[in-house]
XYZ file of C-alpha atoms in Angstrom:
700
model
C 25.849 -4.514 9.698
C 26.469 -3.199 13.265
C 27.664 -5.298 15.911
C 27.790 -3.672 19.448
C 28.780 -5.718 22.563
C 27.964 -3.055 25.126
C 26.101 0.240 25.426
C 27.147 3.162 27.259
C 25.853 4.440 30.796
C 25.732 7.783 32.043
C 24.596 9.645 35.351
C 24.110 7.975 38.563
C 22.284 4.786 38.808
C 20.500 4.168 42.011
C 17.955 1.762 40.533
C 20.489 -0.904 40.242
C 21.117 -1.208 43.697
C 17.772 -3.161 44.304
C 18.871 -5.650 41.605
C 22.136 -6.804 43.706
C 20.315 -9.842 45.001
C 20.321 -11.309 41.763
C 24.008 -11.933 41.734
C 22.972 -15.330 43.305
C 20.696 -16.165 40.445
C 23.282 -15.988 37.241
C 21.477 -18.492 35.397
C 17.782 -18.971 34.127
C 16.647 -22.246 32.968
C 14.139 -21.594 30.029
C 12.782 -24.275 28.004
C 15.991 -26.166 28.428
C 18.168 -23.057 27.298
C 20.443 -21.308 29.796
C 19.805 -17.767 29.646
C 22.007 -15.452 32.089
C 20.953 -12.494 34.123
C 23.552 -10.333 31.917
C 21.790 -11.311 28.787
C 18.568 -10.096 30.395
C 19.946 -7.049 31.430
C 21.647 -6.368 28.086
C 18.530 -6.741 26.356
C 16.689 -4.040 28.605
C 19.723 -1.575 28.645
C 19.710 -1.831 24.471
C 15.851 -1.040 24.523
C 16.540 1.864 27.055
C 18.943 3.223 24.595
C 16.380 3.163 21.932
C 14.135 5.179 23.974
C 11.493 2.219 24.186
C 8.840 1.859 26.896
C 10.096 -0.034 29.815
C 6.828 -1.178 30.966
C 5.996 -2.788 27.603
C 9.182 -4.493 26.419
C 8.960 -7.602 24.186
C 9.857 -10.351 26.784
C 13.121 -12.724 25.841
C 12.010 -15.338 28.395
C 8.694 -16.188 30.383
C 10.979 -16.161 33.555
C 9.548 -13.466 36.186
C 13.220 -12.850 37.298
C 14.397 -12.055 33.707
C 11.494 -10.008 33.219
C 12.383 -7.808 36.435
C 15.880 -7.265 35.238
C 14.923 -6.156 31.594
C 12.615 -3.602 33.140
C 15.078 -2.290 36.008
C 17.984 -2.278 33.453
C 15.773 -0.514 30.809
C 14.674 2.048 33.419
C 18.283 2.674 34.744
C 19.394 3.696 31.315
C 16.389 6.223 30.879
C 16.809 7.727 34.432
C 20.584 7.792 33.893
C 20.214 9.828 30.556
C 17.527 12.176 32.034
C 19.649 12.768 35.137
C 22.799 13.511 33.010
C 20.955 16.104 31.254
C 20.024 18.111 34.425
C 23.963 17.590 35.635
C 25.038 18.964 32.205
C 22.652 21.904 32.654
C 24.002 22.430 36.112
C 27.641 22.610 34.926
C 26.954 24.316 31.579
C 24.778 26.970 32.838
C 25.166 27.255 36.562
C 21.660 27.295 36.910
C 18.329 25.473 36.607
C 15.586 27.977 35.669
C 15.463 26.898 32.169
C 12.096 25.423 30.966
C 12.774 21.608 31.026
C 11.192 19.521 28.045
C 9.545 16.092 28.110
C 6.736 14.654 30.545
C 6.346 15.603 34.291
C 8.297 12.596 35.505
C 11.140 13.537 33.269
C 11.078 17.192 34.243
C 11.246 16.376 37.907
C 14.262 14.034 37.332
C 16.171 16.518 35.516
C 15.558 19.223 37.976
C 16.364 17.319 40.729
C 19.449 16.147 39.458
C 20.548 19.802 38.321
C 19.663 21.180 41.750
C 21.857 18.289 43.649
C 24.726 19.095 41.332
C 24.454 22.600 42.093
C 24.507 22.019 45.694
C 27.723 19.599 45.664
C 29.549 22.536 43.577
C 28.372 24.890 46.145
C 29.958 22.818 48.813
C 33.075 22.463 46.952
C 33.532 26.290 46.274
C 32.941 26.946 50.175
C 35.394 24.287 51.240
C 32.928 22.543 52.894
C 33.117 18.400 53.026
C 31.603 16.555 50.022
C 30.077 13.768 52.338
C 27.702 15.938 54.209
C 25.074 14.474 56.442
C 22.032 15.860 55.075
C 19.240 13.449 54.464
C 18.961 14.403 50.536
C 17.924 10.807 49.306
C 20.284 8.248 47.791
C 20.350 9.452 44.142
C 20.489 13.207 45.327
C 23.437 12.442 47.563
C 25.426 10.741 44.900
C 24.916 13.455 42.306
C 25.785 16.375 44.905
C 29.153 14.248 45.961
C 30.069 13.404 42.367
C 29.587 17.213 41.364
C 31.617 18.151 44.581
C 34.368 15.778 44.125
C 34.563 16.971 40.467
C 36.029 20.189 41.453
C 38.188 19.114 44.452
C 42.114 18.155 43.975
C 43.181 14.649 43.604
C 44.725 12.773 46.647
C 48.333 11.801 45.716
C 49.399 8.104 46.188
C 52.737 7.517 47.942
C 55.118 4.617 46.758
C 57.176 2.931 49.357
C 61.065 2.947 47.797
C 63.728 0.408 48.818
C 66.671 1.574 50.705
C 70.230 1.610 49.806
C 70.605 -1.818 50.785
C 68.082 -2.881 48.453
C 65.827 -4.156 51.227
C 62.354 -3.462 51.558
C 60.898 -1.196 54.301
C 59.031 -3.117 56.773
C 56.689 -2.106 59.763
C 59.500 -2.510 62.055
C 61.841 -0.142 60.123
C 59.255 2.610 59.456
C 56.892 3.975 61.361
C 54.584 4.838 58.161
C 54.068 1.240 57.700
C 52.985 0.658 61.261
C 50.318 3.493 61.227
C 49.091 2.083 57.604
C 48.852 -1.505 58.833
C 46.384 -0.079 61.565
C 44.448 2.032 59.134
C 43.248 -1.101 57.233
C 42.986 0.873 53.827
C 41.202 -0.711 51.116
C 43.620 0.404 48.436
C 46.733 2.607 49.674
C 47.890 4.501 52.863
C 49.607 7.853 52.861
C 50.442 7.978 56.781
C 48.837 9.171 59.639
C 46.454 6.612 59.062
C 45.016 8.452 56.301
C 43.814 6.123 53.244
C 43.921 7.053 49.589
C 42.722 5.688 46.378
C 43.919 4.534 43.184
C 43.329 6.652 40.115
C 39.916 6.220 39.147
C 38.678 5.913 42.435
C 37.697 7.941 45.470
C 37.432 7.716 49.074
C 34.004 6.884 50.741
C 32.694 8.644 53.871
C 34.380 5.776 56.023
C 37.700 6.822 55.028
C 38.627 3.579 54.223
C 37.184 1.955 51.276
C 37.079 3.352 47.792
C 34.231 3.657 45.315
C 34.674 3.842 41.454
C 34.644 7.624 39.671
C 32.176 7.558 36.917
C 34.412 9.810 34.332
C 31.653 9.690 32.048
C 28.984 11.295 34.370
C 31.704 13.917 35.328
C 32.392 15.015 31.865
C 36.240 13.855 32.322
C 36.414 11.586 29.520
C 38.418 12.088 26.387
C 36.189 10.622 23.939
C 36.013 12.124 20.565
C 33.121 13.032 18.566
C 30.836 10.094 17.509
C 32.223 8.001 20.495
C 30.238 7.399 23.656
C 31.857 6.905 27.018
C 31.430 3.953 28.740
C 32.233 3.781 32.622
C 34.388 0.717 33.872
C 35.775 0.040 37.436
C 38.679 2.582 37.933
C 38.663 3.975 34.273
C 36.378 4.386 31.229
C 36.478 3.301 27.411
C 35.078 5.089 24.295
C 32.860 3.274 21.970
C 31.702 4.144 18.765
C 28.336 5.575 18.415
C 27.663 5.528 14.723
C 27.028 2.270 12.606
C 29.960 0.925 10.845
C 27.741 0.720 7.612
C 26.241 -2.060 5.498
C 28.890 -4.879 5.187
C 30.981 -4.070 8.236
C 30.557 -5.036 11.850
C 31.989 -3.587 15.076
C 34.840 -5.522 16.997
C 35.433 -5.548 20.903
C 38.264 -3.260 19.968
C 36.138 -0.575 18.621
C 37.000 -1.038 15.030
C 35.246 -1.975 11.652
C 35.874 -5.227 10.248
C 34.687 -6.632 6.756
C 31.741 -9.061 7.023
C 32.815 -12.219 4.399
C 29.258 -12.866 3.083
C 30.638 -15.582 1.011
C 31.995 -17.579 4.301
C 28.903 -16.530 6.496
C 26.570 -17.520 3.521
C 24.630 -14.291 3.747
C 25.334 -13.660 -0.029
C 22.286 -14.040 -2.706
C 24.276 -15.572 -5.583
C 22.683 -17.918 -7.729
C 23.492 -21.598 -7.931
C 25.425 -20.902 -11.249
C 27.613 -18.100 -9.787
C 30.384 -18.090 -7.352
C 30.664 -15.534 -4.369
C 33.750 -13.513 -4.152
C 34.185 -11.652 -1.067
C 35.271 -7.737 -1.329
C 35.619 -4.802 1.319
C 32.156 -4.109 2.478
C 30.367 -6.380 -0.431
C 30.619 -9.300 -2.331
C 30.429 -10.376 -6.227
C 28.921 -12.988 -7.916
C 31.053 -14.463 -10.863
C 29.854 -17.306 -12.990
C 31.091 -20.696 -12.292
C 33.132 -22.513 -14.995
C 30.662 -24.095 -17.240
C 32.934 -24.773 -19.932
C 34.193 -28.326 -21.118
C 37.612 -29.614 -21.979
C 39.508 -27.248 -24.303
C 37.826 -23.888 -23.416
C 38.528 -21.298 -20.879
C 35.732 -19.049 -19.330
C 36.015 -15.377 -19.750
C 34.791 -12.530 -17.263
C 31.307 -12.940 -18.819
C 31.137 -16.506 -18.593
C 31.582 -17.145 -22.245
C 33.465 -20.261 -23.302
C 36.672 -19.544 -25.601
C 38.507 -21.980 -27.205
C 42.096 -22.865 -25.910
C 44.693 -23.151 -28.427
C 46.508 -26.291 -26.747
C 49.328 -26.032 -29.320
C 50.395 -22.883 -27.853
C 49.272 -23.232 -24.146
C 51.132 -26.654 -23.874
C 54.873 -27.579 -24.484
C 55.017 -30.463 -26.922
C 51.478 -31.792 -26.939
C 52.383 -34.253 -29.903
C 54.937 -36.764 -30.284
C 58.317 -35.772 -31.966
C 57.711 -35.637 -35.764
C 54.275 -34.483 -35.519
C 52.711 -30.910 -35.666
C 50.150 -29.894 -33.222
C 46.827 -28.335 -35.093
C 44.450 -26.615 -32.992
C 40.596 -27.307 -33.309
C 37.748 -25.896 -31.812
C 37.673 -27.476 -28.217
C 40.730 -29.530 -28.778
C 43.701 -30.157 -30.982
C 44.981 -32.754 -33.192
C 48.516 -34.055 -34.144
C 49.563 -34.627 -37.677
C 52.859 -35.897 -39.447
C 55.080 -33.188 -39.945
C 54.838 -31.607 -43.284
C 55.699 -28.226 -45.025
C 52.690 -26.809 -43.279
C 53.324 -23.752 -40.905
C 51.755 -22.920 -37.829
C 49.747 -20.108 -36.857
C 51.942 -16.623 -37.183
C 53.864 -18.133 -39.962
C 53.866 -18.919 -43.623
C 56.329 -20.501 -46.070
C 59.004 -18.634 -47.557
C 59.232 -18.095 -50.991
C 61.125 -21.213 -51.684
C 58.481 -23.181 -49.705
C 60.919 -25.092 -47.543
C 60.929 -22.803 -44.432
C 58.252 -21.095 -42.107
C 59.014 -17.633 -41.573
C 57.311 -15.128 -39.423
C 54.220 -13.202 -40.812
C 54.202 -9.365 -40.339
C 50.792 -9.015 -38.985
C 51.173 -5.388 -38.535
C 51.708 -4.566 -42.387
C 48.835 -3.162 -44.365
C 46.646 -0.045 -43.706
C 44.836 -1.580 -40.771
C 46.725 -4.792 -39.981
C 45.208 -6.995 -37.551
C 44.595 -4.587 -34.888
C 41.936 -2.664 -36.974
C 43.062 0.835 -36.243
C 44.982 0.186 -32.978
C 48.657 0.295 -32.521
C 50.211 -2.909 -33.478
C 53.735 -4.453 -32.333
C 54.779 -7.322 -34.585
C 56.339 -10.388 -32.602
C 57.961 -13.725 -33.686
C 55.287 -15.694 -34.851
C 52.331 -13.550 -33.439
C 51.513 -9.707 -32.527
C 50.278 -7.465 -29.758
C 47.985 -4.683 -30.195
C 48.408 -1.379 -28.387
C 44.526 -0.399 -27.764
C 43.232 2.895 -27.549
C 41.653 4.430 -24.538
C 38.580 2.772 -23.945
C 39.597 -0.792 -25.271
C 41.678 -3.679 -23.806
C 43.735 -6.318 -25.606
C 42.305 -10.084 -25.330
C 45.382 -12.088 -25.438
C 43.239 -15.081 -26.359
C 41.621 -13.547 -29.523
C 44.163 -11.161 -29.880
C 42.062 -8.174 -30.753
C 41.195 -5.147 -28.924
C 37.688 -5.440 -27.367
C 35.680 -2.508 -26.084
C 35.480 -1.869 -22.383
C 32.085 -1.581 -20.912
C 32.776 1.471 -18.789
C 29.057 1.586 -17.224
C 29.557 -2.298 -16.248
C 33.199 -1.727 -14.733
C 32.224 1.587 -12.761
C 28.432 1.428 -11.828
C 26.917 4.563 -10.381
C 30.328 6.517 -10.602
C 30.347 8.053 -14.054
C 27.008 9.245 -14.447
C 24.514 10.808 -12.352
C 21.289 8.913 -13.812
C 21.960 6.478 -16.761
C 25.042 5.420 -18.491
C 25.033 3.982 -21.999
C 28.058 2.109 -23.493
C 29.587 3.201 -26.816
C 32.451 1.662 -28.594
C 35.603 2.963 -26.803
C 33.866 5.303 -24.614
C 30.475 5.913 -22.976
C 27.925 8.523 -22.760
C 25.515 9.595 -20.083
C 21.713 10.373 -20.239
C 18.851 11.503 -18.019
C 15.664 10.329 -16.911
C 12.293 11.913 -17.888
C 12.014 15.556 -16.112
C 15.713 16.236 -16.302
C 18.244 17.382 -18.880
C 22.300 16.764 -19.153
C 24.230 19.436 -17.435
C 27.216 20.951 -19.130
C 29.770 18.590 -17.629
C 28.104 15.717 -19.672
C 27.729 13.516 -16.517
C 25.134 15.162 -14.027
C 21.518 15.996 -14.542
C 19.851 19.344 -14.039
C 15.787 19.800 -13.333
C 14.169 20.425 -16.498
C 11.402 23.420 -16.254
C 8.934 21.715 -18.365
C 6.693 24.753 -17.681
C 8.781 26.684 -20.141
C 7.252 24.804 -22.881
C 3.668 25.493 -21.632
C 2.369 21.844 -21.533
C -0.666 22.395 -19.381
C -3.960 24.268 -20.440
C -3.975 26.827 -17.578
C -1.505 27.026 -14.658
C 1.889 25.136 -14.502
C 3.951 24.663 -11.331
C 7.432 23.117 -11.895
C 8.910 20.644 -9.260
C 12.023 18.680 -9.290
C 11.906 16.098 -11.801
C 8.407 16.730 -13.211
C 5.649 19.455 -13.204
C 2.248 19.751 -11.783
C -0.830 21.138 -13.792
C -3.415 23.170 -11.681
C -6.450 25.024 -12.680
C -8.204 28.132 -12.128
C -11.302 28.661 -10.035
C -14.334 27.048 -11.466
C -12.037 24.375 -13.391
C -10.650 20.944 -12.304
C -7.790 19.043 -13.721
C -8.878 16.334 -16.005
C -8.592 12.757 -14.776
C -7.606 11.368 -18.144
C -4.381 13.218 -18.887
C -3.843 15.509 -15.702
C -2.991 18.353 -18.239
C -6.172 19.859 -19.561
C -8.648 21.751 -17.283
C -12.460 20.758 -17.664
C -15.150 23.373 -16.539
C -16.856 22.251 -13.203
C -20.759 22.126 -13.732
C -21.543 23.702 -10.500
C -25.176 23.008 -11.355
C -24.695 19.323 -11.390
C -23.001 19.075 -8.183
C -24.694 17.494 -5.371
C -25.706 20.527 -3.849
C -26.602 21.890 -7.200
C -30.141 22.158 -6.433
C -29.470 24.540 -3.649
C -27.191 26.884 -5.491
C -29.837 28.540 -7.168
C -33.587 29.278 -6.012
C -35.082 28.699 -9.396
C -32.688 27.640 -12.090
C -28.972 27.236 -12.783
C -27.039 27.673 -15.578
C -23.615 26.483 -16.116
C -20.918 28.800 -17.941
C -17.311 28.190 -18.346
C -15.554 28.449 -15.062
C -18.787 29.641 -13.362
C -22.332 29.621 -13.218
C -25.402 32.277 -13.040
C -28.886 31.798 -11.417
C -32.309 32.659 -13.309
C -35.818 33.601 -11.701
C -39.065 32.746 -13.409
C -39.849 35.370 -16.308
C -42.398 37.193 -14.553
C -43.411 38.067 -10.824
C -39.853 37.713 -9.559
C -36.251 39.300 -9.727
C -32.430 38.102 -8.668
C -31.527 39.014 -5.225
C -28.232 41.005 -4.903
C -26.410 37.442 -3.800
C -27.206 36.472 -7.333
C -28.787 33.225 -6.167
C -32.166 33.804 -4.570
C -35.544 34.935 -6.225
C -37.218 37.867 -4.576
C -41.017 38.354 -5.107
C -41.896 41.771 -7.175
C -44.750 43.655 -5.273
C -46.418 44.959 -8.220
C -49.126 46.579 -6.182
C -46.216 48.814 -4.805
C -44.237 49.357 -7.789
C -47.589 50.195 -9.747
C -47.060 47.638 -12.409
C -50.278 46.025 -11.722
C -53.459 46.027 -14.113
C -56.278 46.647 -11.424
C -59.115 49.176 -12.139
C -60.174 52.022 -9.687
C -62.865 49.573 -8.600
C -60.524 46.764 -7.625
C -58.169 46.291 -4.883
C -54.534 45.017 -5.721
C -53.487 41.876 -3.704
C -49.720 41.178 -4.079
C -48.929 37.389 -4.342
C -45.743 35.513 -4.410
C -44.923 35.641 -8.220
C -47.681 37.916 -9.240
C -50.990 39.961 -7.937
C -54.584 39.680 -7.831
C -57.446 42.254 -8.527
C -60.052 41.592 -6.279
C -63.088 43.507 -5.288
C -64.781 42.808 -1.897
C -68.295 44.221 -1.651
C -70.160 43.986 2.033
C -73.356 42.081 2.028
C -76.667 43.815 2.637
C -77.149 45.187 6.393
C -73.151 45.543 6.716
C -70.823 48.331 6.045
C -67.047 48.393 5.484
C -65.165 49.246 8.708
C -62.220 51.639 8.128
C -59.816 51.708 5.224
C -57.896 48.628 3.721
C -54.975 47.926 5.983
C -51.745 46.125 5.155
C -50.563 43.305 7.407
C -47.658 41.268 6.500
C -48.244 38.842 3.878
C -52.045 39.855 3.920
C -54.581 42.381 3.188
C -57.907 42.574 5.032
C -61.349 43.929 4.331
C -63.908 44.000 7.282
C -67.681 44.565 7.188
C -69.657 45.036 10.282
C -73.575 44.728 10.769
C -75.463 47.883 10.337
C -79.358 47.126 10.699
C -81.856 49.250 9.317
C -84.475 50.607 11.990
C -87.066 47.880 13.110
C -85.347 45.361 11.222
C -85.848 42.346 13.553
C -84.138 39.772 11.337
C -81.144 41.742 11.061
C -80.893 42.426 14.813
C -81.410 38.955 15.566
C -78.919 37.525 13.028
C -75.564 36.399 15.152
C -73.269 37.446 12.564
C -71.955 40.536 13.804
C -68.780 41.076 11.126
C -67.892 39.584 7.638
C -63.979 39.687 6.665
C -61.863 39.088 3.776
C -58.263 38.596 3.669
C -55.611 37.603 1.231
C -52.778 35.303 1.790
C -49.927 33.940 -0.484
C -48.036 31.033 0.468
C -45.257 29.058 -1.574
C -45.232 25.477 -2.371
C -43.171 23.893 0.555
C -40.639 21.924 -0.822
C -39.975 19.947 2.247
C -43.128 19.617 4.535
C -42.226 18.265 7.706
C -44.293 19.906 10.411
C -47.674 22.203 10.148
C -47.452 25.754 9.104
C -49.086 28.456 10.769
C -50.785 30.842 8.467
C -53.521 32.751 10.113
C -54.031 34.045 13.574
C -57.507 34.958 14.788
C -57.248 37.286 17.548
C -60.385 37.940 20.068
C -60.921 40.427 22.543
C -61.898 38.060 25.056
C -59.670 37.297 28.152
C -58.326 33.505 28.417
C -59.511 33.545 32.358
C -62.983 35.272 32.492
C -65.187 35.576 35.703
C -66.139 32.495 37.181
C -69.645 33.698 37.326
C -69.899 34.123 33.514
C -70.205 30.782 31.367
C -68.834 31.853 28.007
C -66.251 30.269 25.381
C -65.416 30.898 22.113
C -65.339 28.247 19.343
C -63.347 28.191 16.432
C -64.537 26.647 13.068
C -63.676 25.868 9.623
C -66.930 26.293 7.804
C -66.105 25.755 3.834
C -63.047 25.365 1.578
C -60.914 22.717 3.699
C -59.594 20.883 0.544
C -58.680 17.372 1.579
C -58.614 18.460 5.213
C -55.396 20.416 4.244
C -56.107 22.733 7.172
C -57.102 22.660 10.840
C -57.643 25.292 13.681
C -56.583 25.219 17.244
C -57.315 27.715 20.200
C -54.157 29.123 22.202
C -53.688 31.528 24.736
C -51.334 34.375 23.937
C -50.629 37.179 26.543
C -53.754 36.436 28.388
C -56.067 36.640 25.041
C -57.695 33.525 23.360
C -56.200 33.371 19.841
C -57.464 30.831 17.116
C -54.505 29.612 14.985
C -55.038 28.118 11.373
C -52.653 25.807 10.290
C -51.756 23.990 7.231
C -51.092 20.277 8.175
C -50.640 18.783 4.595
C -48.774 19.800 1.531
C -50.127 21.666 -1.090
C -48.743 21.824 -4.721
C -49.254 25.086 -6.424
C -50.499 26.734 -8.339
C -53.501 26.531 -6.508
C -56.449 28.841 -5.387
C -58.955 28.392 -2.401
C -61.246 30.407 -0.124
C -61.252 29.175 3.497
C -64.372 30.128 5.462
C -63.857 30.320 9.084
C -66.144 31.159 12.008
C -65.392 32.721 15.487
C -68.617 31.652 17.648
C -68.959 33.423 21.096
C -70.872 31.032 23.342
C -72.664 31.917 26.334
C -74.267 29.177 28.559
C -74.190 26.917 25.644
C -75.845 29.354 22.999
C -73.899 31.274 20.393
C -74.450 34.924 21.347
C -72.816 36.305 18.146
C -70.177 35.248 15.157
C -67.606 36.563 13.134
C -67.147 35.394 9.470
C -63.375 35.493 8.162
C -62.942 34.365 4.421
C -59.421 33.669 3.750
C -58.341 33.953 0.174
C -55.012 31.493 -0.286
C -52.849 31.674 -3.363
C -50.426 28.745 -3.468
C -47.552 29.591 -5.757
C -45.841 26.757 -7.727
C -42.469 27.690 -6.615
C -41.005 27.196 -3.024
C -39.291 30.733 -2.750
């Protein structure tokens, strides 16, 4: 546990100056508890050293004065640290061109202190006075003067020495003293009215008063690594920067002192255990719970006391002491001998028993030394002699030296111990440390294995995933069953180990180069249709149709068959016989047939435009001519699945046939359309278009 009473400060601290008025408010009364300004400032400085946000500190008092002190002392530490970085850069690098880290505010402060320090050093090198009259600002002036004074020679002090008659010099006897008395120096006078300062101070610009030199700011301290420099009046001191560690606290003399957990009550011993302090820690030992006649060993076990040996003359003269469990009895003297003795051959005297005789003796394989009335065992390594039970007992090395014998696990053995490792490790050649075990050498994974420290990780190849059951085996990913599986293939998806493949309908389609989409086979182009010479082949999605369109009487076919995108068109125009008045008066001028193939739209969200009927009429005709074009659906509009709207495109009137309701294939229908040319309210002529629609059962 770390105990620090003061934090270090570096760099000039101009922000402290506005707080001087607080010296008259040294005590804050808060809820009956007195809290000093110094405590508020110390809390702010500690949080500033920890780089906390000085504008959002946890308040230790509701007093506004304490809050101001907290924030200002915190800001002082942060600004001192930032300014010191700039001063050190000026001293170490001699320039301030390095890119400064941190925020914009930190960068400006660091750059300012670096530049002002270079200004002071330049003044010192050119022999200019350090106390110049430039209006640099308070903090810049302090930094400039500090860096200038850092390179200037010290002003030596003069000590007045008594004369040979051991009388001190007085103002009457020495003119130097008369001058010094008029100079009114704050510390020392060196003659000619010149003032000087003690070591650790420097003369102020008024030439009389002295101010403290911040050795920490100037880098003039001799603090060692791991210590921080703390400036004091006229000097400085070094304080440990590193924590003393658990179980120790830092004293005011900068030393680490053991914490007595037993005395402070910070131990965690159970009620039936007693706390014993150790260096840096403590131990819990069992309390004495044994009754009279027993003694408690280190493990808390109760062992019988042989009162006959432990006490001097427990029985009256003429009586013999007989030890019992937990006590003893006194019997009248008889021929019986005590422990360690037996009767001689005559049966009238007790002689010593040599317990060490025999193959093993009393020490069971250990060294044995016979004593008068007793014996002592010389135990082997790994054993300790129990003077009460007088046997060699095994030493539990794992309990006596926890964490020091084995890297992982320690197991006690008779007279010794052995080390073992946790899972994922194997015992090293020294029998104590543990090396990482490369489990991948035994191929525990079904596919790929990566060894990690103390374990291993299985992973799978593309198209497989690691099993959630054992984390070892790789299971095939069914791409077709994924949430996006329905969109992987246009038609059907077939899962395979580690992959998948797509299929298309058996006829009319072929798999696209991307391996997923299905493309329509144009049997009319490839020549794989079965249409006769009198029939025309019309390609539809997923197949073809053999159709034969004949012109009705008084009509003839106009031109050859033309392929237009998804449709084929056959157009018949009126061709009347001479003097055929009924044919001439018939308003139908042309009859056309076209074929369109459409898919079954999987997501029908808006009308689909399928046929465009283009006219030769301008959208804006002459105002003197009252004419119009009216489009109409005459036959075949199943469930009103289609409509026709009039639109203007590039100045031409166009009729657009739209699918407005979904159609589920396979479905065939003929949509009969009419283009009516109306003049002065009368149909002057009409064009009929029969649209043969083939709806595929698939969406592609």
